[in-house]
mmCIF file of C-alpha atoms in Angstrom:
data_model
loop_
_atom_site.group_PDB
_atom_site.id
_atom_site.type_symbol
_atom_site.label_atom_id
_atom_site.label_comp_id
_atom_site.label_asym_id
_atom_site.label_seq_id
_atom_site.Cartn_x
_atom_site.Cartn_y
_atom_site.Cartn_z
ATOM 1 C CA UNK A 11 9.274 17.455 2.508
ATOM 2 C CA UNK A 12 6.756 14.255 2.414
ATOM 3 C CA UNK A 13 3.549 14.470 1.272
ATOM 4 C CA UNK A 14 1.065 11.855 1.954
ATOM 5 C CA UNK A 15 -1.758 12.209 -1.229
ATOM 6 C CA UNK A 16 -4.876 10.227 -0.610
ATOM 7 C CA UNK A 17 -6.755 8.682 -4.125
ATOM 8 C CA UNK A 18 -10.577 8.092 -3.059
ATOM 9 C CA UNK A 19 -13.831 7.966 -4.094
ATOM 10 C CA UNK A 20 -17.197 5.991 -2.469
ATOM 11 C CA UNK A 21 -17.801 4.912 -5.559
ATOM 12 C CA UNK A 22 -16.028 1.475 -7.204
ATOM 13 C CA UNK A 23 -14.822 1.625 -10.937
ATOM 14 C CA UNK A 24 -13.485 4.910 -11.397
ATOM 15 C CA UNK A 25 -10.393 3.957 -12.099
ATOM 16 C CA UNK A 26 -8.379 5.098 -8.302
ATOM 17 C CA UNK A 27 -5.837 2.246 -8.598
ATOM 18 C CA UNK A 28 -4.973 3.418 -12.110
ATOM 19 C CA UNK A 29 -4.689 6.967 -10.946
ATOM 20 C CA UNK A 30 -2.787 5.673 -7.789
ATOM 21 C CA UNK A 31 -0.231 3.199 -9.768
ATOM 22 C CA UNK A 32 0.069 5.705 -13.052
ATOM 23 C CA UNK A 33 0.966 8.924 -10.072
ATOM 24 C CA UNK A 34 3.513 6.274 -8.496
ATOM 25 C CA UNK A 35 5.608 5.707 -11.674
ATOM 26 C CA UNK A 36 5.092 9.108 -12.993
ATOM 27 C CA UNK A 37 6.880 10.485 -9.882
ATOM 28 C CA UNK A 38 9.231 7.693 -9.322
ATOM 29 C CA UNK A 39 10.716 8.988 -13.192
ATOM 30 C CA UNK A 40 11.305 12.675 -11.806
ATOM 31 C CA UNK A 41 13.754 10.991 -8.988
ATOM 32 C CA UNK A 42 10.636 11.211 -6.359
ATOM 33 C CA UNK A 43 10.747 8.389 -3.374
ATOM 34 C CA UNK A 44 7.173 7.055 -4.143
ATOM 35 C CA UNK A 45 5.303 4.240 -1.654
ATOM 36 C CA UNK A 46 1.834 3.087 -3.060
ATOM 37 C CA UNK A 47 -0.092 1.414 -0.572
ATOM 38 C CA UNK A 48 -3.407 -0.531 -1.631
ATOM 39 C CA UNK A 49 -5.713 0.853 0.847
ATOM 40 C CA UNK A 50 -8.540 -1.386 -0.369
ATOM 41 C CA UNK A 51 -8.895 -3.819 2.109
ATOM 42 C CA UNK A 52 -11.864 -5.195 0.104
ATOM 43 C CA UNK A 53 -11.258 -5.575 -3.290
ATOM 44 C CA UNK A 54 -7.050 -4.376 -4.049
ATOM 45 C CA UNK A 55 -5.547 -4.613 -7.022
ATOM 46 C CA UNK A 56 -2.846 -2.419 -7.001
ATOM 47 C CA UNK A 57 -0.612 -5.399 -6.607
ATOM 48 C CA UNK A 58 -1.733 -6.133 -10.399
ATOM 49 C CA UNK A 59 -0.737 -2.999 -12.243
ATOM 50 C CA UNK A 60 2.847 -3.464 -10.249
ATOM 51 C CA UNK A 61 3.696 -7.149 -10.113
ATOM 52 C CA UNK A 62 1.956 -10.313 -10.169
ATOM 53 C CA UNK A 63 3.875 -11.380 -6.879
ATOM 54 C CA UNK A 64 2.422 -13.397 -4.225
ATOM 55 C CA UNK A 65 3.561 -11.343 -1.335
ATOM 56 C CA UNK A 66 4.705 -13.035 1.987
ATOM 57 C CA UNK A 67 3.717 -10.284 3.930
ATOM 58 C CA UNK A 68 0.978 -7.221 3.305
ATOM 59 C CA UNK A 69 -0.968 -3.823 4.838
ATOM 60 C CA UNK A 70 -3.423 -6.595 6.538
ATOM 61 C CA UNK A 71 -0.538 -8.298 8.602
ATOM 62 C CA UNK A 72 0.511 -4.962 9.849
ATOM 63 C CA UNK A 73 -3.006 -3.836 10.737
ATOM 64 C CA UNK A 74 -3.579 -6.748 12.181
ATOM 65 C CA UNK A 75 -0.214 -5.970 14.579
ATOM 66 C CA UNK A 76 1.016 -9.255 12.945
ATOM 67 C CA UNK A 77 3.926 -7.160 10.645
ATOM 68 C CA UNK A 78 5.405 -3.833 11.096
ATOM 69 C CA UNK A 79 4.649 -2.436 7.989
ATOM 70 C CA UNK A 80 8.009 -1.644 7.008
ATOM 71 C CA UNK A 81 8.282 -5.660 6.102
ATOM 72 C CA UNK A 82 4.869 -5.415 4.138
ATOM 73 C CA UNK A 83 7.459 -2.833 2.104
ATOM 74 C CA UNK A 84 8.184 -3.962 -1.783
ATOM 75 C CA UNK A 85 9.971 -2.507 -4.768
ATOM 76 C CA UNK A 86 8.998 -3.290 -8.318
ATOM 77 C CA UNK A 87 10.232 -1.344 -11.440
ATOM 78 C CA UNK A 88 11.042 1.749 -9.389
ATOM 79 C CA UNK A 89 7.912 2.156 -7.428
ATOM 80 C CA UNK A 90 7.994 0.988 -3.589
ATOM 81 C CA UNK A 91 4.730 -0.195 -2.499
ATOM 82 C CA UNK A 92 2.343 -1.952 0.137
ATOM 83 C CA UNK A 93 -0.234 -4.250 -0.708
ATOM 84 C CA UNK A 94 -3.150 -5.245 0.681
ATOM 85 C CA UNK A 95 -4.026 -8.796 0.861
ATOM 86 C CA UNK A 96 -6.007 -10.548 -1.985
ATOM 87 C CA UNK A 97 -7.406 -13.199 0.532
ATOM 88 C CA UNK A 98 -11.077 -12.235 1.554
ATOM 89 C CA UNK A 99 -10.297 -14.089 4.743
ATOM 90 C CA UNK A 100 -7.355 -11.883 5.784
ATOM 91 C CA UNK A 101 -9.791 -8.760 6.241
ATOM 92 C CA UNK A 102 -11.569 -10.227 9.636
ATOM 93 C CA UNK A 103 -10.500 -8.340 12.326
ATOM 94 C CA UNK A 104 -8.298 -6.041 10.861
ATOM 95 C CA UNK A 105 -7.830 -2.898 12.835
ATOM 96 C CA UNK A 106 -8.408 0.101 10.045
ATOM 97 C CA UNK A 107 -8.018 2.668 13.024
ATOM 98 C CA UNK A 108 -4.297 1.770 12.957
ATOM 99 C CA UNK A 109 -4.158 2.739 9.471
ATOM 100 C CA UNK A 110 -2.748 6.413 9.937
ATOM 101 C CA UNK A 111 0.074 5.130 12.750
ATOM 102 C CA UNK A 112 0.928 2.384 9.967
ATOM 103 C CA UNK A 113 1.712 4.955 7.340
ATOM 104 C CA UNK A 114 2.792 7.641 9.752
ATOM 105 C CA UNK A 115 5.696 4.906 10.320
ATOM 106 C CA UNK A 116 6.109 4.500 6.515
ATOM 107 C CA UNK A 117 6.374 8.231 6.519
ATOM 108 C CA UNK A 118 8.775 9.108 9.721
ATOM 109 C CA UNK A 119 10.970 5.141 10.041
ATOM 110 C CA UNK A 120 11.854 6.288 13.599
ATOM 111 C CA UNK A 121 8.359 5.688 15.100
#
């Protein structure tokens, strides 16, 4: 069975990327296929508590239709993951509607 579990809050600083990345290794260790993706499209970080990669391709380029997401698709240290792009200018014009098809593929491949 997958479960999609969503980490939010309006307000910045709470600490949802450490809640996020800590859940991701912490189920990865009980034999769980874990993706992370960095939903914030603003400010993400996830990236950090991972990997300090640069990463060729990221959530942005597939909401943008630039990507399918499955190539925006990493593996560090157990945990699979999508990140979002640290560039400021890689956030104009991205599509956030296409969000739920974008993990929906993540989710079910054959979409």
């Amino acid at each position: 069975m997958t479960r999609v579990i969503a980490i939010s809050s309006p307000k910045g600083g709470v600490g949802k990327t450490t809640v996020a990345a800590n859940l991701a290794v912490a189920l990865s260790t009980f034999s769980k296929k874990v993706i992370a993706v960095d939903c914030n499209l603003s400010t993400p970080h996830l990236t950090y508590y991972i990997t300090q990669q640069n990463h060729k391709l990221t959530l942005n380029d597939a909401l943008l239709g630039k990507a399918d997401i499955k190539h925006a698709l990493y593996q560090e240290n157990g945990v699979m993951y999508v990140p979002a792009s640290n560039e400021l200018s890689d956030i104009v014009d991205v599509d956030v509607m296409k969000l739920k098809k974008n993990i929906a593929r993540l989710v079910n491949p054959e979409m």
